[in-house]
Amino acid sequence: MLQLTRDGEYAVRAVLHLAAHEDRVSLIHEISEAQDVPKSYLSKIMQSLTRAGIVKSRRGAKGGFFLARPAGSITLRETIEAVEGPIHLNVCLIKKGECPKDEGCPVHPVWREAQKKLFEVLEGKTMQDLVRDAEAIQKRNSRKLAQAR
Amino acid sequence: MLQLTRDGEYAVRAVLHLAAHEDRVSLIHEISEAQDVPKSYLSKIMQSLTRAGIVKSRRGAKGGFFLARPAGSITLRETIEAVEGPIHLNVCLIKKGECPKDEGCPVHPVWREAQKKLFEVLEGKTMQDLVRDAEAIQKRNSRKLAQAR
DNA sequence: ATATTTAAGATGATTTTAGTCCTGATTTAT
DNA sequence: ATAAATCAGGACTAAAATCATCTTAAATAT
Ligand code: SF4
Ligand code: SF4
């Protein structure tokens, strides 16, 4: 359907939450509530993110999740690909020869270009950028609210 | 999975075939063989394309399919959307409020930008362009073959 | 020890994908 | 008129993906 799955969407929310609270560990329960993601589902998402090396976890009391690397080094693309697998807008972008027509196909280069542009956008924003953007939006919204009273 | 479905891929192949043979009607059977698309599946695809006003059909002997409009006015985007429905890279792009968090979400604008870039690419090539590109590729390939002998 | 917290795997309902097949409607040729 | 050709529409299906949930095991702090 050419649309992000819940896996990808939830992964972004979770990593963004960790980036916004980089100073401490966050619990599944807490992320789930704050980001509106089903708890047991989120548990699976976090496992993928951990295996992908984007977040780290500690089990047991005082355990939880935290970023494995600085928020400024984590992009939307890698967060999504950590849970959805590599993005390929069309089968012919998986690898050469995956579509038997790729050599002489005039549409193939168009998909390559489209995917390149998509990646540029998804790699252009780090989690740090997004946390800052969120703060700016918050500020703008409360200013608007103040004006409206 | 953030990937084009067979519907979209087959639709593009079919419309491209019609664009490359704009002077005459093409049969399901013929498109199916030339473009390597299952015949009965293609039949459904052509119905969607007809309903979307991209191709026209004539039934009966001497019937078949042909472009409803000049190849230069048909883009990849509309061909794909004719069979897959409107493209939305994430649910929040479906319409305002579809995701309850969209107002304060820092990721939302990123998806808007990504989709805009995708559309620019998919609208930047018409079927006429693609037919010409295909011819150019053909010429290049046969020249290479001649050199190699 | 015990309470807390993640890891891993099994399970399952629903939807989407990727097709097939059959019947009917329409057009053309004879 | 009739037969042949060709698309239109709908029913049907198998397999995979999506979106979860639940249970048990392992690790950690106190
Ligand atoms: S665009 Fe061309 S190369 Fe890519 S899948 Fe379609 S036919 Fe194959
Ligand atoms: S990116 Fe933001 S607005 Fe879009 S679906 Fe995710 S949370 Fe909602």
Coordinates of C-alpha atoms (C1' of nucleotides) and ligand atoms in Angstrom, one line a residue:
Chain A
M1 CA 0.0 0.0 0.0
L2 CA 3.1 2.2 -0.1
Q3 CA 2.4 3.3 3.5
L4 CA 4.3 3.1 6.7
T5 CA 3.2 0.3 9.0
R6 CA 2.3 0.6 12.7
D7 CA 5.7 -1.0 13.4
G8 CA 7.5 1.9 11.8
E9 CA 5.2 4.6 13.3
Y10 CA 5.5 3.1 16.8
A11 CA 9.2 2.8 16.6
V12 CA 9.6 6.4 15.7
R13 CA 7.4 7.4 18.6
A14 CA 9.3 5.3 21.0
V15 CA 12.8 6.5 20.0
L16 CA 11.5 10.1 20.0
H17 CA 10.3 9.5 23.6
L18 CA 13.7 8.2 24.6
A19 CA 15.4 11.1 22.9
A20 CA 13.2 13.6 24.8
H21 CA 14.2 11.9 28.1
E22 CA 17.8 11.1 27.4
D23 CA 18.9 11.7 31.0
R24 CA 17.1 8.6 32.4
V25 CA 15.7 5.2 31.6
S26 CA 12.1 4.8 30.4
L27 CA 9.8 1.9 31.0
I28 CA 7.7 0.1 28.4
H29 CA 4.7 1.0 30.5
E30 CA 5.6 4.7 30.5
I31 CA 6.4 4.9 26.8
S32 CA 3.2 3.0 26.0
E33 CA 1.1 5.5 27.9
A34 CA 2.9 8.6 26.8
Q35 CA 3.0 7.7 23.1
D36 CA -0.3 5.9 22.9
V37 CA 1.1 2.5 21.8
P38 CA -0.3 -0.9 23.0
K39 CA 2.1 -2.1 25.7
S40 CA 2.5 -5.7 24.6
Y41 CA 3.0 -4.6 21.0
L42 CA 5.5 -1.9 22.0
S43 CA 7.5 -4.6 23.9
K44 CA 8.2 -6.3 20.5
I45 CA 9.1 -3.1 18.9
M46 CA 11.6 -2.3 21.6
Q47 CA 13.2 -5.7 21.1
S48 CA 13.8 -4.9 17.4
L49 CA 15.2 -1.5 18.3
T50 CA 17.5 -3.1 20.8
R51 CA 18.8 -5.7 18.4
A52 CA 19.3 -3.0 15.8
G53 CA 21.6 -1.2 18.2
I54 CA 19.5 2.0 18.4
V55 CA 18.4 1.5 22.0
K56 CA 19.8 -0.4 25.0
S57 CA 17.9 -2.1 27.7
R58 CA 18.5 -3.1 31.3
R59 CA 16.4 -5.8 32.9
G60 CA 15.1 -6.0 36.4
A61 CA 14.4 -3.4 39.0
K62 CA 15.5 0.1 38.0
G63 CA 15.8 -1.3 34.4
G64 CA 14.2 0.1 31.3
F65 CA 15.3 1.5 27.9
F66 CA 17.6 4.3 26.8
L67 CA 19.2 5.4 23.6
A68 CA 22.3 3.5 22.6
R69 CA 23.8 6.5 20.9
P70 CA 23.3 10.3 21.0
A71 CA 19.9 11.4 19.6
G72 CA 21.8 13.6 17.1
S73 CA 23.1 10.5 15.4
I74 CA 19.8 8.6 15.0
T75 CA 17.7 9.3 11.8
L76 CA 14.2 8.5 11.0
R77 CA 15.3 6.2 8.2
E78 CA 17.3 3.9 10.4
T79 CA 14.6 3.8 13.1
I80 CA 12.0 2.7 10.6
E81 CA 14.3 0.2 8.9
A82 CA 15.2 -1.3 12.3
V83 CA 11.7 -2.6 12.6
E84 CA 10.4 -2.8 9.1
G85 CA 13.6 -4.0 7.4
P86 CA 15.2 -2.1 4.5
I87 CA 12.9 0.2 2.5
H88 CA 12.5 -0.6 -1.2
L89 CA 9.8 1.4 -3.0
N90 CA 9.6 -1.2 -5.7
V91 CA 10.9 -4.8 -6.0
C92 CA 13.5 -3.8 -8.6
L93 CA 15.3 -1.8 -5.9
I94 CA 15.9 -4.8 -3.7
K95 CA 18.8 -5.9 -5.8
K96 CA 20.0 -6.0 -9.4
G97 CA 18.1 -8.8 -11.3
E98 CA 15.3 -9.0 -8.7
C99 CA 13.0 -7.8 -11.6
P100 CA 14.1 -9.6 -14.8
K101 CA 13.2 -6.5 -16.8
D102 CA 15.3 -4.0 -14.9
E103 CA 18.1 -3.6 -17.5
G104 CA 15.9 -2.2 -20.2
C105 CA 13.2 -0.6 -18.1
P106 CA 12.6 3.1 -18.3
V107 CA 10.7 3.2 -15.1
H108 CA 13.4 1.6 -13.0
P109 CA 15.5 4.8 -12.8
V110 CA 12.4 6.7 -11.7
W111 CA 12.0 4.5 -8.7
R112 CA 15.6 4.8 -7.9
E113 CA 15.3 8.6 -8.0
A114 CA 12.1 8.5 -5.9
Q115 CA 13.7 6.4 -3.3
K116 CA 16.8 8.6 -3.2
K117 CA 14.6 11.6 -2.5
L118 CA 12.7 9.8 0.2
F119 CA 15.9 8.8 1.9
E120 CA 17.2 12.4 1.8
V121 CA 14.1 13.5 3.7
L122 CA 14.2 10.6 6.2
E123 CA 17.9 11.0 6.8
G124 CA 17.7 14.8 7.0
K125 CA 16.1 14.8 10.4
T126 CA 17.8 13.3 13.5
M127 CA 15.9 12.5 16.7
Q128 CA 17.6 15.5 18.3
D129 CA 16.2 17.8 15.6
L130 CA 12.8 16.4 16.1
V131 CA 12.9 16.9 19.9
R132 CA 13.8 20.5 19.3
D133 CA 11.1 20.9 16.7
A134 CA 8.6 19.5 19.2
E135 CA 9.7 22.0 21.8
A136 CA 9.3 24.8 19.2
I137 CA 5.8 23.6 18.4
Q138 CA 4.9 23.5 22.1
K139 CA 6.1 27.1 22.5
R140 CA 4.2 28.3 19.5
N141 CA 1.0 26.6 20.6
S142 CA 1.0 28.0 24.1
R143 CA 1.7 31.5 22.7
K144 CA -1.2 31.1 20.4
L145 CA -3.3 30.0 23.4
A146 CA -2.3 33.0 25.4
Q147 CA -3.2 35.4 22.6
A148 CA -6.6 33.8 22.3
R149 CA -7.7 34.3 25.9
Chain B
M1 CA 5.7 -2.3 3.8
L2 CA 6.2 1.0 2.1
Q3 CA 6.4 -0.7 -1.2
L4 CA 4.4 -0.6 -4.5
T5 CA 2.0 -3.5 -4.9
R6 CA 1.7 -5.7 -8.0
D7 CA -1.4 -3.7 -8.8
G8 CA 0.6 -0.5 -9.2
E9 CA 3.5 -2.2 -11.0
Y10 CA 1.2 -4.0 -13.5
A11 CA -0.8 -0.8 -14.1
V12 CA 2.3 1.1 -15.1
R13 CA 3.4 -1.7 -17.4
A14 CA 0.0 -1.8 -19.1
V15 CA -0.3 1.9 -19.6
L16 CA 3.2 2.1 -20.9
H17 CA 2.4 -0.7 -23.4
L18 CA -0.6 1.3 -24.6
A19 CA 1.5 4.4 -24.8
A20 CA 4.1 2.6 -27.0
H21 CA 1.3 1.5 -29.3
E22 CA -0.9 4.6 -29.3
D23 CA -1.9 4.1 -33.0
R24 CA -4.0 1.0 -32.4
V25 CA -6.0 -1.0 -29.8
S26 CA -4.3 -3.6 -27.7
L27 CA -5.8 -6.8 -26.3
I28 CA -5.6 -8.1 -22.8
H29 CA -3.9 -11.2 -24.1
E30 CA -1.3 -9.2 -26.0
I31 CA -0.5 -6.8 -23.1
S32 CA -0.3 -9.8 -20.7
E33 CA 2.2 -11.6 -22.9
A34 CA 4.3 -8.6 -23.8
Q35 CA 4.4 -7.2 -20.2
D36 CA 4.5 -10.4 -18.3
V37 CA 1.4 -9.9 -16.3
P38 CA -1.1 -12.8 -15.5
K39 CA -4.0 -12.4 -18.0
S40 CA -6.9 -12.7 -15.6
Y41 CA -5.2 -10.4 -13.1
L42 CA -4.5 -7.9 -15.8
S43 CA -8.2 -7.9 -16.7
K44 CA -9.0 -6.5 -13.3
I45 CA -6.2 -3.9 -13.5
M46 CA -7.6 -2.7 -16.9
Q47 CA -11.0 -2.3 -15.4
S48 CA -9.7 0.0 -12.7
L49 CA -7.7 2.0 -15.3
T50 CA -10.8 2.3 -17.4
R51 CA -13.0 3.5 -14.5
A52 CA -10.2 6.0 -13.7
G53 CA -10.4 7.5 -17.2
I54 CA -6.9 6.7 -18.1
V55 CA -7.7 4.1 -20.7
K56 CA -10.8 3.4 -22.8
S57 CA -12.1 0.1 -23.9
R58 CA -14.2 -1.3 -26.8
R59 CA -15.9 -4.7 -26.5
G60 CA -16.4 -7.3 -29.1
A61 CA -14.4 -8.2 -32.2
K62 CA -11.9 -5.5 -33.1
G63 CA -12.2 -4.4 -29.5
G64 CA -9.5 -3.8 -27.0
F65 CA -7.8 -1.1 -25.0
F66 CA -6.3 2.3 -25.8
L67 CA -5.3 5.4 -24.0
A68 CA -8.1 7.8 -23.1
R69 CA -5.8 10.8 -23.3
P70 CA -2.4 11.6 -24.9
A71 CA 0.5 9.8 -23.4
G72 CA 2.1 13.1 -22.6
S73 CA -0.7 13.9 -20.1
I74 CA -0.5 10.7 -18.1
T75 CA 1.8 10.5 -15.2
L76 CA 3.1 7.6 -13.1
R77 CA 1.4 9.0 -10.0
E78 CA -2.1 8.9 -11.5
T79 CA -1.6 5.6 -13.0
I80 CA -0.6 4.1 -9.7
E81 CA -3.3 5.9 -7.8
A82 CA -5.9 4.7 -10.3
V83 CA -5.4 1.1 -9.1
E84 CA -4.0 1.5 -5.6
G85 CA -6.0 4.5 -4.4
P86 CA -4.5 7.7 -3.2
I87 CA -1.0 7.4 -1.9
H88 CA -0.4 8.4 1.8
L89 CA 3.1 7.6 3.1
N90 CA 1.7 7.7 6.7
V91 CA -1.8 7.7 8.1
C92 CA -1.6 11.4 9.2
L93 CA -1.4 12.4 5.5
I94 CA -4.9 10.9 4.8
K95 CA -6.6 13.9 6.3
K96 CA -6.3 16.4 9.1
G97 CA -7.2 14.7 12.4
E98 CA -6.7 11.2 11.1
C99 CA -3.9 10.9 13.6
P100 CA -5.0 12.6 16.8
K101 CA -1.4 13.8 17.5
D102 CA -0.9 15.6 14.2
E103 CA -1.2 19.1 15.5
G104 CA 1.8 19.0 17.8
C105 CA 3.8 16.3 16.1
P106 CA 7.3 17.1 14.9
V107 CA 7.4 14.1 12.5
H108 CA 4.2 15.0 10.7
P109 CA 5.9 17.8 8.6
V110 CA 8.6 15.4 7.7
W111 CA 6.1 12.9 6.2
R112 CA 4.5 15.8 4.3
E113 CA 7.8 16.8 2.8
A114 CA 8.7 13.2 2.0
Q115 CA 5.4 12.7 0.2
K116 CA 5.8 15.9 -1.7
K117 CA 9.2 14.9 -3.0
L118 CA 7.8 11.5 -4.0
F119 CA 5.0 13.1 -5.9
E120 CA 7.4 15.4 -7.7
V121 CA 9.3 12.4 -9.0
L122 CA 6.2 10.4 -9.9
E123 CA 4.6 13.4 -11.6
G124 CA 7.8 14.4 -13.4
K125 CA 7.6 11.6 -15.9
T126 CA 4.8 11.2 -18.3
M127 CA 4.1 8.0 -20.2
Q128 CA 5.4 9.8 -23.3
D129 CA 8.7 10.5 -21.6
L130 CA 9.0 6.9 -20.6
V131 CA 8.3 5.6 -24.0
R132 CA 11.1 7.8 -25.3
D133 CA 13.4 6.8 -22.5
A134 CA 12.7 3.1 -23.4
E135 CA 13.6 3.8 -27.1
A136 CA 16.9 5.5 -26.0
I137 CA 17.8 2.6 -23.8
Q138 CA 17.1 0.2 -26.6
K139 CA 19.3 2.2 -29.0
R140 CA 22.1 2.3 -26.4
N141 CA 21.9 -1.4 -25.7
S142 CA 22.1 -2.4 -29.3
R143 CA 25.0 -0.1 -29.9
K144 CA 26.8 -1.8 -27.0
L145 CA 26.0 -5.2 -28.4
A146 CA 27.4 -4.1 -31.8
Q147 CA 30.6 -2.9 -30.2
A148 CA 31.0 -6.2 -28.3
R149 CA 30.9 -8.5 -31.4
Chain C
dA1 C1' 14.4 -14.2 48.6
dT2 C1' 11.5 -11.1 46.3
dA3 C1' 9.9 -7.6 43.4
dT4 C1' 10.7 -5.6 39.1
dT5 C1' 11.5 -5.4 34.4
dT6 C1' 12.9 -6.9 29.7
dA7 C1' 13.6 -11.2 26.2
dA8 C1' 11.8 -14.6 23.5
dG9 C1' 8.6 -17.3 21.5
dA10 C1' 3.9 -19.1 20.6
dT11 C1' -0.5 -17.9 19.2
dG12 C1' -4.4 -15.7 16.8
dA13 C1' -7.8 -12.5 14.4
dT14 C1' -8.3 -9.6 10.7
dT15 C1' -6.9 -7.5 6.5
dT16 C1' -4.4 -7.3 2.3
dT17 C1' -2.3 -9.2 -1.6
dA18 C1' -2.2 -11.7 -5.6
dG19 C1' -4.4 -14.0 -8.1
dT20 C1' -8.4 -17.3 -10.7
dC21 C1' -12.8 -18.3 -12.7
dC22 C1' -17.4 -17.9 -14.4
dT23 C1' -21.3 -15.5 -16.3
dG24 C1' -23.1 -11.8 -18.8
dA25 C1' -23.0 -7.7 -21.8
dT26 C1' -21.6 -5.7 -26.1
dT27 C1' -19.7 -5.3 -30.6
dT28 C1' -18.4 -6.9 -35.1
dA29 C1' -18.2 -10.0 -39.0
dT30 C1' -20.7 -13.1 -41.8
Chain D
dA1 C1' -29.9 -13.6 -37.2
dT2 C1' -26.1 -15.7 -35.5
dA3 C1' -21.5 -16.7 -34.2
dA4 C1' -17.2 -15.1 -32.6
dA5 C1' -14.6 -12.0 -30.2
dT6 C1' -13.7 -9.2 -26.4
dC7 C1' -14.4 -6.6 -22.2
dA8 C1' -17.2 -6.0 -17.4
dG9 C1' -18.4 -7.5 -13.1
dG10 C1' -18.6 -10.4 -9.3
dA11 C1' -17.6 -14.4 -6.5
dC12 C1' -14.1 -17.0 -4.8
dT13 C1' -9.5 -18.5 -2.8
dA14 C1' -4.7 -19.3 -0.9
dA15 C1' -1.1 -17.2 1.2
dA16 C1' 1.1 -13.6 3.5
dA17 C1' 1.2 -9.4 6.2
dT18 C1' -0.5 -6.7 9.8
dC19 C1' -1.5 -5.8 14.4
dA20 C1' -1.6 -7.4 18.1
dT21 C1' -1.8 -10.6 23.0
dC22 C1' -0.1 -13.9 26.3
dT23 C1' 3.1 -16.9 28.8
dT24 C1' 7.4 -18.2 30.5
dA25 C1' 12.2 -17.3 31.2
dA26 C1' 16.1 -14.5 32.5
dA27 C1' 18.3 -10.6 34.7
dT28 C1' 18.8 -7.1 38.3
dA29 C1' 18.3 -4.2 42.6
dT30 C1' 17.2 -4.2 47.3
Ligands
SF4_1 S1 9.9 -0.5 -12.8 FE1 10.8 -1.7 -14.4 S2 12.5 -2.7 -13.4 FE2 11.2 -1.9 -11.7 S3 9.9 -3.6 -11.2 FE3 8.8 -2.4 -12.8 S4 9.4 -3.4 -14.7 FE4 10.8 -4.1 -13.2
SF4_2 S1 4.0 11.2 12.3 FE1 3.0 12.3 14.0 S2 1.1 12.9 13.1 FE2 1.9 11.4 11.7 S3 1.0 9.5 12.4 FE3 2.9 9.7 13.5 S4 2.3 10.7 15.4 FE4 0.6 11.0 14.0

